[in-house]
Amino acid sequence: MTNGYTLTFKGKITPDDGAMLRPDILGNLDRCTLEKFTIPCGKSLQTIQALFNITGQIGDHLTLRELPKLHRLGAQMASGQLTIYGNAGNQLGASMKGGLIKLQGNADDAVGGPDIGITNNRGMSGGEILITGHARHYTGFRMRRGLIAVAGRCGKSPGYRMLAGSIVIGQGPLDFPGLEMRRGSLICLEPQAHAWPNYFSVEGQFPLPTQPVLGMILTRLKNLNFPISDALMHSNFQLGSGDALELNRGELWQMASLA
Amino acid sequence: MIKINQTIIENEFAEAFRMWASRVIVTAVSERWVNIAVQEATGYGTSVIGCDAEAGLETRLTATQTPDGRQGAAILFFAFNAKALHKAVPNRVGQCLMTCPTTAVYDGMPELVESEDSARILLGKNIRYFGDGFQKSKVVAGRRFWRIPVMDGEFTVEESVGATKAIGGGNFLIGGKSQQAALLAAEKAVDAIAKLPDVITPFPGGIVRSGSKVGSIYKALFASSNDEYCPTIRTRTQSKLRDGVQAFYEIVINGLNESAIENAMRVGIQAAATEEIIAISAGNYGGNLGKFHFKLHEIMAASQ
């Protein structure tokens, strides 16, 4: 990733949402064009210059600082890296197609879920979302592909109606995980954080070194500076298949014991 | 005349050929199983004259260097063309790596796309059918992997691997005062080359004892023993053996590009040029068959 712009919120006027604050929209604009770029704010349009202090230069890494809680940050993002210091509202990375979002804070509902106006109502189809804090309900709602990692807890039903992709959750317990999931992987890193939902069947317990896909996902997160310890890479995981009322091809990995 | 230590470097050149190569990363739970996987996947892979591919271990990989955080190795496969690799690589992966306990297989050149100089070899995309409908796929960082249920868990294999134009047949010949001395020097050369990236020495232990020449008195054979370098018939043939040379061994080097092969030849010759080695030469077919010529004097002049 090359360096890019940093936008620090001035605190005067709040945008309607964060959908336009994307590296693939703003990152390649020259300074003059960026300053004049407008965003809906209530009944008017406001320029980036009016809303933010701008530092940095053209690049594919956009950083947002001191942001109020905005919905739809990173929605439909296709490339680049978006780093957000602060909390996010609903639909962080909604229907995103590529790139990387790093949220240094907490997120509200439907991380990676469907964006408004998406005709097939599908969530993210690519890219990666890393959250250092917690996420609220329905993380990964109808997600189709990609990776979401939450270092803290998730609210109700992470992986709700998930189509595919991977969700890694640092802390349990999980509340109705993978409800109506069709495929995809939910991975919980806290040992014995919950009882198995009755719509999952337990396949068994496996050491992580014998499960290369798990190793790949956690190695990928490690390379993105997500907190993954060396001990975790040698732990045992229980595997469950579900949702039994759907295709039963989804999987829930629950850490059983730390190495 | 160029000498390295006391060893004469003949004014010869190695004649090498256009080939295609693929790099496959294999990982396993332990060093033992990585070694077994490499041994099996590169077996019967010395020469495309009779084998489906020329194969060898490029380098071992630590847990921090592989996609899944387990220890592994990089294997290079070489074939006449991309079509031959399309057959050889999936066959070897399916028969030798999928069957091997705990392995997973990944693309060692994921940046390559279909073009005039590179290709994608379908791997997991075809092998997945062994899963009989129970297979799953997983996309991580834009790369697709297939997960095939097997009796010890899952066999994870990347959907395709890259292939690129490469070169096969870089070589040098080591002539020693005795068979033992020549072999020892050849072993030192192979050990030195083994540390280099982008090259393999596909013959047994990296060394050829039965170097060949083009043609034969027998119509059915297109290659035969390199009689000019055979010590037991030096008086019966147009021998190229210098006085005192009792044995020759050949090191054949395949590489991803010319500079990799040149460097490997240089490093190997430096390692082999010891007191008991009288001369180091190179094998060619007159220069009209192979597109790539590696001249010993040019290569060694750069190191002096």
XYZ file of C-alpha atoms in Angstrom:
563
model
C 0.000 0.000 0.000
C 1.337 3.422 -0.873
C 0.858 6.383 1.441
C -2.217 8.501 0.875
C -4.350 11.211 2.366
C -5.281 11.609 6.001
C -8.570 13.363 6.677
C -9.058 14.640 10.217
C -12.632 15.643 11.012
C -13.028 19.283 11.944
C -16.121 18.604 14.036
C -18.326 21.291 12.561
C -20.655 19.652 10.032
C -21.394 15.930 9.994
C -21.766 14.077 6.675
C -24.911 12.016 6.096
C -22.805 8.872 6.039
C -19.335 7.634 5.187
C -20.015 6.047 1.800
C -17.932 8.514 -0.209
C -14.940 8.402 2.124
C -13.170 5.616 0.234
C -9.581 5.281 -0.960
C -10.757 4.192 -4.425
C -12.857 7.353 -4.726
C -10.675 9.964 -3.049
C -7.204 8.446 -3.040
C -6.213 9.257 -6.603
C -7.556 12.828 -6.662
C -5.032 15.626 -6.704
C -5.120 17.934 -3.708
C -7.124 20.660 -5.423
C -9.803 18.263 -6.693
C -10.001 16.530 -3.333
C -10.565 19.788 -1.496
C -13.498 20.643 -3.752
C -15.044 17.157 -3.677
C -18.532 17.391 -2.193
C -20.423 15.092 0.154
C -24.103 15.247 1.145
C -24.607 16.776 4.568
C -28.280 17.138 5.358
C -29.888 19.460 2.854
C -26.629 20.695 1.383
C -23.391 19.496 -0.141
C -20.196 20.266 1.701
C -16.637 20.067 0.402
C -14.032 17.786 1.876
C -12.084 20.897 2.757
C -14.980 22.213 4.808
C -15.355 18.948 6.692
C -11.771 17.790 7.186
C -8.205 18.922 7.629
C -6.280 17.279 4.809
C -2.713 16.055 4.997
C -0.716 13.611 2.890
C -0.639 12.981 -0.823
C -2.139 10.866 -3.582
C -2.088 7.189 -2.707
C -4.255 4.146 -2.162
C -4.320 4.355 1.634
C -6.934 6.702 3.078
C -6.891 7.428 6.814
C -9.818 8.985 8.684
C -9.275 10.464 12.128
C -11.513 11.784 14.890
C -14.554 10.737 12.890
C -18.050 10.825 14.340
C -19.891 7.519 14.164
C -20.898 7.275 10.503
C -22.843 4.544 8.772
C -21.734 2.889 5.510
C -18.034 3.577 5.896
C -16.217 1.649 3.133
C -19.491 0.656 1.495
C -18.943 -0.891 -1.949
C -15.218 -0.234 -1.676
C -13.265 -2.002 -4.402
C -9.588 -1.443 -3.646
C -7.072 0.299 -1.462
C -6.858 0.536 2.305
C -9.170 2.506 4.581
C -7.987 3.055 8.137
C -10.476 4.564 10.563
C -9.615 5.873 14.018
C -12.869 5.993 15.932
C -16.118 4.036 16.000
C -18.183 3.085 12.981
C -21.930 2.995 12.616
C -23.913 0.340 10.786
C -22.887 -1.363 7.562
C -19.137 -0.940 7.792
C -17.797 -2.314 4.474
C -21.302 -3.001 3.190
C -21.177 -4.890 -0.122
C -17.459 -4.168 -0.446
C -15.667 -5.892 -3.298
C -12.010 -5.560 -2.400
C -9.355 -3.789 -0.417
C -8.748 -3.623 3.309
C -10.610 -1.753 6.051
C -8.952 -1.376 9.439
C -11.167 0.005 12.172
C -9.416 1.082 15.349
C -12.600 1.126 17.377
C -16.017 -0.540 17.595
C -18.567 -1.122 14.864
C -22.324 -1.288 14.987
C -24.603 -3.662 13.099
C -24.246 -5.538 9.822
C -20.481 -5.275 9.282
C -19.883 -6.515 5.728
C -23.617 -6.795 5.143
C -25.622 -5.633 2.122
C -25.491 -2.003 1.161
C -28.625 -0.029 0.403
C -29.730 -0.269 -3.201
C -27.936 -3.580 -3.867
C -30.475 -5.516 -5.902
C -29.525 -9.032 -4.831
C -29.267 -7.946 -1.199
C -25.840 -9.546 -0.845
C -23.192 -8.491 1.536
C -19.483 -8.116 0.875
C -18.074 -10.085 -2.047
C -14.397 -9.514 -1.392
C -11.883 -7.648 0.678
C -10.983 -7.754 4.339
C -12.322 -5.911 7.399
C -10.332 -5.875 10.633
C -11.859 -4.423 13.804
C -9.760 -3.928 16.919
C -12.776 -3.489 19.182
C -16.236 -5.071 19.175
C -18.957 -5.401 16.596
C -22.671 -5.386 17.243
C -25.336 -7.536 15.674
C -25.421 -9.505 12.433
C -21.751 -9.250 11.561
C -21.273 -10.711 8.068
C -24.981 -10.654 7.248
C -25.390 -12.288 3.813
C -21.690 -11.999 3.188
C -20.628 -13.722 -0.030
C -16.838 -13.712 0.148
C -14.013 -12.045 2.023
C -12.724 -11.940 5.557
C -13.992 -10.146 8.668
C -11.977 -10.251 11.869
C -13.192 -8.815 15.164
C -10.684 -8.788 17.995
C -13.417 -8.319 20.597
C -16.954 -9.655 20.814
C -19.827 -9.763 18.367
C -23.466 -9.192 19.176
C -26.367 -11.310 17.955
C -25.947 -13.877 15.248
C -22.571 -13.287 13.585
C -22.686 -14.917 10.155
C -26.450 -14.546 9.913
C -27.570 -15.892 6.515
C -23.926 -16.029 5.482
C -23.306 -17.265 1.931
C -19.524 -17.817 2.159
C -16.376 -16.148 3.407
C -14.735 -16.171 6.813
C -15.451 -14.423 10.104
C -12.944 -14.583 12.934
C -14.109 -13.499 16.382
C -11.649 -12.941 19.186
C -13.928 -13.211 22.197
C -17.034 -15.201 23.057
C -19.641 -16.152 23.880
C -21.321 -16.311 20.464
C -25.026 -15.610 20.390
C -26.781 -17.771 17.746
C -23.736 -17.891 15.457
C -24.214 -18.850 11.833
C -27.981 -18.793 11.929
C -29.255 -19.757 8.477
C -25.703 -19.808 7.113
C -25.317 -21.668 3.824
C -21.513 -21.915 3.561
C -18.555 -20.084 5.015
C -16.481 -20.277 8.174
C -17.000 -18.804 11.593
C -13.967 -19.058 13.838
C -14.037 -18.228 17.541
C -10.681 -17.792 19.222
C -11.787 -17.838 22.848
C -11.603 -21.291 24.423
C -14.955 -22.920 25.169
C -16.753 -19.647 24.803
C -20.219 -21.064 24.155
C -22.342 -24.146 24.037
C -22.877 -25.626 20.611
C -26.064 -24.367 18.927
C -28.467 -27.213 18.214
C -28.434 -26.469 14.477
C -24.724 -27.429 14.316
C -23.346 -30.972 14.462
C -19.975 -31.416 16.080
C -17.533 -33.200 13.764
C -14.689 -33.503 16.240
C -11.618 -31.818 17.657
C -8.547 -31.136 15.549
C -5.153 -29.557 16.200
C -4.716 -26.418 14.120
C -1.497 -27.614 12.387
C -3.587 -30.339 10.734
C -6.074 -27.810 9.372
C -4.193 -25.748 6.765
C -7.162 -23.527 5.895
C -7.466 -22.353 9.486
C -3.726 -21.843 9.522
C -3.978 -19.810 6.323
C -6.685 -17.532 7.638
C -4.868 -16.891 10.921
C -1.530 -16.435 9.122
C -3.184 -13.898 6.847
C -4.488 -12.023 9.891
C -1.067 -12.161 11.512
C 0.453 -10.618 8.388
C -2.121 -7.803 8.661
C -1.032 -7.188 12.285
C -4.206 -8.628 13.781
C -3.419 -10.078 17.227
C -2.755 -13.794 16.674
C -0.402 -15.425 19.149
C 2.069 -18.191 18.344
C 0.322 -20.381 20.933
C -2.923 -20.017 18.989
C -1.259 -21.476 15.908
C -0.744 -24.756 17.780
C -4.113 -24.922 19.532
C -6.932 -27.440 19.254
C -10.210 -26.508 17.600
C -13.593 -28.153 17.605
C -15.412 -28.191 14.279
C -19.154 -28.050 13.807
C -21.121 -28.268 10.531
C -24.331 -26.276 10.042
C -26.830 -24.721 9.657
C -28.563 -28.081 9.486
C -31.710 -26.396 8.184
C -29.819 -24.900 5.232
C -27.116 -26.537 3.098
C -25.222 -27.752 6.180
C -21.980 -26.748 4.457
C -21.105 -23.942 6.813
C -18.594 -24.497 9.563
C -18.054 -23.193 13.058
C -14.563 -23.567 14.511
C -14.399 -23.144 18.250
C -11.060 -23.099 19.999
C -11.038 -25.949 22.506
C -7.750 -25.388 24.277
C -4.784 -23.107 23.901
C -1.474 -24.864 23.200
C 43.770 -20.256 -19.887
C 41.599 -19.721 -16.831
C 42.317 -21.626 -13.654
C 40.475 -21.671 -10.376
C 42.927 -22.818 -7.743
C 44.733 -25.520 -9.784
C 41.720 -26.507 -11.846
C 41.665 -25.729 -15.559
C 38.445 -24.156 -16.774
C 38.042 -25.317 -20.363
C 37.006 -22.816 -22.963
C 33.681 -24.524 -23.488
C 30.045 -23.611 -23.240
C 26.930 -25.281 -21.923
C 24.071 -25.466 -24.376
C 20.663 -25.099 -22.745
C 17.103 -25.119 -23.937
C 13.846 -23.289 -23.524
C 11.590 -25.066 -21.045
C 8.619 -24.128 -18.894
C 8.619 -24.258 -15.118
C 6.184 -24.232 -12.249
C 6.859 -23.731 -8.568
C 4.740 -25.595 -6.049
C 4.850 -24.980 -2.293
C 4.121 -28.005 -0.138
C 3.624 -27.831 3.637
C 3.126 -30.540 6.243
C 2.980 -30.946 10.032
C 6.627 -31.875 10.461
C 9.996 -31.859 8.744
C 9.777 -35.613 8.276
C 6.592 -35.334 6.248
C 7.824 -32.358 4.244
C 10.885 -34.417 3.304
C 8.799 -37.412 2.314
C 6.467 -35.246 0.262
C 9.378 -33.663 -1.593
C 11.022 -37.009 -2.183
C 7.866 -38.502 -3.657
C 6.844 -35.507 -5.757
C 10.291 -35.133 -7.314
C 10.901 -38.824 -7.858
C 11.343 -40.161 -11.395
C 11.971 -36.584 -12.479
C 15.492 -36.491 -13.878
C 15.086 -35.860 -17.579
C 12.195 -35.124 -19.914
C 13.748 -37.610 -22.304
C 11.941 -40.329 -20.373
C 10.109 -38.626 -17.504
C 7.040 -36.385 -17.598
C 8.962 -33.576 -15.909
C 12.295 -32.683 -14.397
C 11.761 -31.968 -10.741
C 13.753 -30.938 -7.735
C 13.730 -29.245 -4.379
C 14.386 -25.529 -4.751
C 14.465 -24.548 -1.098
C 13.069 -25.448 2.306
C 10.655 -22.972 3.866
C 10.152 -22.062 7.496
C 6.742 -21.649 9.089
C 6.908 -17.900 8.563
C 7.425 -18.308 4.838
C 4.391 -20.432 3.972
C 0.732 -19.435 3.539
C -0.512 -21.636 6.399
C 2.190 -21.075 9.019
C 3.599 -24.621 8.766
C 7.028 -25.642 7.594
C 7.349 -26.570 3.946
C 9.377 -26.610 0.780
C 9.355 -25.143 -2.713
C 9.567 -27.614 -5.581
C 10.317 -26.674 -9.180
C 8.967 -28.703 -12.080
C 10.314 -28.277 -15.593
C 8.842 -29.590 -18.838
C 9.195 -29.038 -22.571
C 6.188 -26.720 -22.678
C 3.201 -25.485 -20.723
C 1.028 -28.274 -22.108
C 3.369 -30.869 -20.637
C 3.247 -29.096 -17.282
C -0.560 -29.105 -17.452
C -0.303 -32.885 -17.330
C 2.710 -33.481 -15.126
C 2.006 -31.116 -12.229
C -1.577 -32.185 -11.410
C -0.548 -35.806 -11.838
C 2.346 -35.530 -9.402
C 0.324 -33.474 -6.928
C -2.587 -35.889 -7.082
C -0.551 -39.078 -6.871
C 2.338 -38.022 -4.641
C 1.230 -35.071 -2.523
C -2.478 -35.588 -1.946
C -1.705 -39.118 -0.801
C 0.999 -37.972 1.606
C -0.092 -37.415 5.232
C -0.867 -33.853 6.355
C 0.277 -32.061 3.200
C -1.178 -28.931 1.637
C -0.166 -27.516 -1.745
C 0.057 -23.879 -2.802
C 1.049 -21.848 -5.829
C 4.663 -20.723 -5.709
C 4.199 -18.075 -8.424
C 0.775 -16.557 -7.674
C 1.551 -13.306 -9.488
C 1.651 -14.997 -12.915
C -1.272 -14.623 -15.323
C -2.026 -16.108 -18.727
C 0.235 -14.444 -21.290
C 2.768 -15.302 -23.960
C 5.433 -15.912 -21.327
C 3.372 -17.428 -18.552
C 0.370 -19.599 -17.929
C -1.901 -20.900 -15.185
C -1.908 -24.658 -14.612
C -5.211 -25.928 -13.252
C -4.590 -27.864 -10.077
C -7.195 -27.842 -7.319
C -9.828 -26.947 -9.837
C -9.559 -30.483 -11.220
C -8.353 -32.429 -8.196
C -11.371 -31.146 -6.199
C -13.615 -33.757 -7.815
C -11.923 -36.393 -5.689
C -14.012 -34.902 -2.884
C -17.103 -36.435 -4.488
C -19.288 -33.453 -3.731
C -18.047 -32.954 -0.169
C -15.274 -30.576 -1.253
C -15.365 -26.885 -0.308
C -13.507 -23.864 -1.548
C -12.109 -20.963 0.420
C -10.873 -17.632 -0.901
C -8.161 -15.973 1.196
C -6.538 -12.721 0.058
C -8.000 -13.150 -3.416
C -6.594 -16.666 -3.912
C -8.908 -19.695 -4.152
C -8.105 -22.942 -2.407
C -9.936 -26.241 -2.583
C -10.480 -28.346 0.518
C -10.923 -32.015 -0.180
C -12.025 -34.220 2.704
C -9.560 -37.052 3.267
C -9.071 -39.551 6.042
C -6.735 -37.395 8.130
C -8.784 -34.206 7.740
C -8.588 -32.114 4.603
C -6.245 -31.872 1.651
C -5.920 -28.169 0.862
C -4.765 -27.338 -2.647
C -4.682 -24.054 -4.525
C -6.966 -23.768 -7.524
C -4.135 -23.212 -10.000
C -0.386 -22.684 -10.086
C 1.628 -20.361 -12.263
C 3.978 -21.510 -15.001
C 6.627 -19.498 -16.753
C 9.192 -19.741 -19.500
C 12.410 -21.078 -18.069
C 15.643 -22.766 -19.096
C 16.857 -26.323 -18.782
C 20.240 -27.859 -19.389
C 22.763 -25.467 -17.921
C 25.681 -27.713 -17.007
C 29.312 -28.230 -16.201
C 31.483 -31.337 -16.076
C 33.969 -32.059 -13.322
C 37.060 -34.126 -14.227
C 38.960 -35.517 -11.268
C 42.147 -37.445 -10.620
C 40.003 -40.276 -9.315
C 36.355 -41.277 -9.263
C 36.179 -40.539 -5.557
C 37.692 -37.087 -5.965
C 35.407 -36.173 -8.839
C 32.343 -37.320 -6.935
C 33.325 -35.474 -3.783
C 33.836 -32.283 -5.766
C 30.490 -32.758 -7.499
C 28.792 -33.192 -4.125
C 30.330 -29.929 -2.917
C 29.098 -28.203 -6.059
C 25.553 -29.510 -5.595
C 25.513 -28.503 -1.929
C 26.568 -24.981 -2.865
C 23.968 -24.722 -5.653
C 21.248 -26.008 -3.321
C 21.409 -22.756 -1.375
C 20.491 -20.668 -4.416
C 16.968 -19.629 -5.423
C 15.318 -20.262 -8.773
C 17.384 -23.327 -9.713
C 17.318 -27.088 -9.293
C 19.700 -29.909 -10.117
C 17.213 -32.596 -11.165
C 19.428 -35.652 -11.499
C 20.050 -38.136 -8.660
C 21.725 -36.182 -5.852
C 22.061 -33.429 -8.455
C 24.752 -35.354 -10.332
C 24.818 -37.238 -13.658
C 27.231 -40.062 -14.196
C 25.815 -41.138 -17.564
C 26.164 -37.958 -19.566
C 24.825 -38.350 -23.095
C 25.559 -37.219 -26.604
C 23.139 -36.759 -29.511
C 22.931 -39.725 -31.848
C 23.834 -43.399 -31.736
C 24.955 -46.191 -34.001
C 21.571 -47.735 -33.250
C 18.804 -46.200 -35.286
C 16.252 -46.534 -32.506
C 18.258 -44.403 -30.078
C 18.580 -40.651 -30.382
C 21.001 -40.331 -27.482
C 23.873 -42.480 -26.266
C 26.736 -42.518 -23.804
C 29.098 -39.536 -23.982
C 32.041 -41.740 -24.997
C 34.461 -38.818 -25.310
C 34.345 -38.446 -21.523
C 34.383 -42.147 -20.592
C 37.684 -43.135 -18.923
C 37.637 -46.868 -19.671
C 37.581 -46.396 -23.457
C 39.816 -43.358 -23.833
C 42.112 -45.133 -26.264
C 39.205 -46.369 -28.384
C 37.399 -43.066 -28.931
C 38.134 -39.428 -29.666
C 38.636 -38.812 -25.999
C 38.423 -35.354 -24.504
C 39.960 -36.499 -21.248
C 43.049 -34.657 -20.199
C 45.976 -36.680 -18.914
C 45.347 -37.786 -15.387
C 41.572 -37.445 -15.459
C 40.024 -40.670 -14.253
C 36.354 -39.701 -14.035
C 33.883 -37.024 -15.025
C 30.645 -36.082 -13.370
C 28.107 -33.674 -14.822
C 25.960 -31.203 -12.905
C 22.833 -30.241 -14.828
C 21.094 -27.064 -13.744
C 17.570 -25.945 -14.639
C 16.587 -22.425 -13.735
C 13.916 -19.794 -14.077
C 16.204 -17.438 -16.005
C 19.691 -17.080 -17.445
C 21.175 -15.152 -14.561
C 20.029 -17.784 -12.063
C 21.747 -20.514 -14.071
C 24.908 -18.459 -14.602
C 25.133 -17.780 -10.906
C 24.570 -21.438 -10.065
C 27.264 -22.515 -12.509
C 29.672 -19.992 -11.045
C 28.984 -21.025 -7.468
C 29.122 -24.723 -8.348
C 32.378 -24.468 -10.273
C 33.976 -22.465 -7.457
C 32.981 -25.144 -4.969
C 34.188 -27.996 -7.182
C 37.546 -26.515 -8.199
C 39.683 -28.246 -5.602
C 43.116 -29.772 -5.635
C 42.077 -33.153 -7.001
C 40.080 -31.693 -9.895
C 42.108 -31.340 -13.073
C 39.584 -29.679 -15.370
C 36.058 -28.388 -15.521
C 34.281 -28.386 -18.866
C 30.747 -28.056 -20.214
C 28.489 -30.051 -22.513
C 26.966 -28.825 -25.753
C 25.726 -30.047 -29.133
C 27.722 -27.706 -31.305
C 25.561 -24.718 -30.444
C 22.846 -25.229 -33.020
C 20.232 -26.975 -30.901
C 19.894 -24.955 -27.736
C 19.073 -21.261 -27.699
C 21.039 -20.515 -24.515
C 24.814 -20.725 -24.340
C 26.604 -20.419 -21.018
C 30.289 -19.844 -21.696
C 32.509 -21.018 -18.872
C 35.207 -18.431 -19.381
C 32.742 -15.551 -19.371
C 30.998 -16.874 -16.281
C 34.202 -17.480 -14.323
C 35.861 -14.258 -15.488
C 33.180 -12.374 -13.598
C 34.303 -14.041 -10.373
C 38.000 -13.263 -10.829
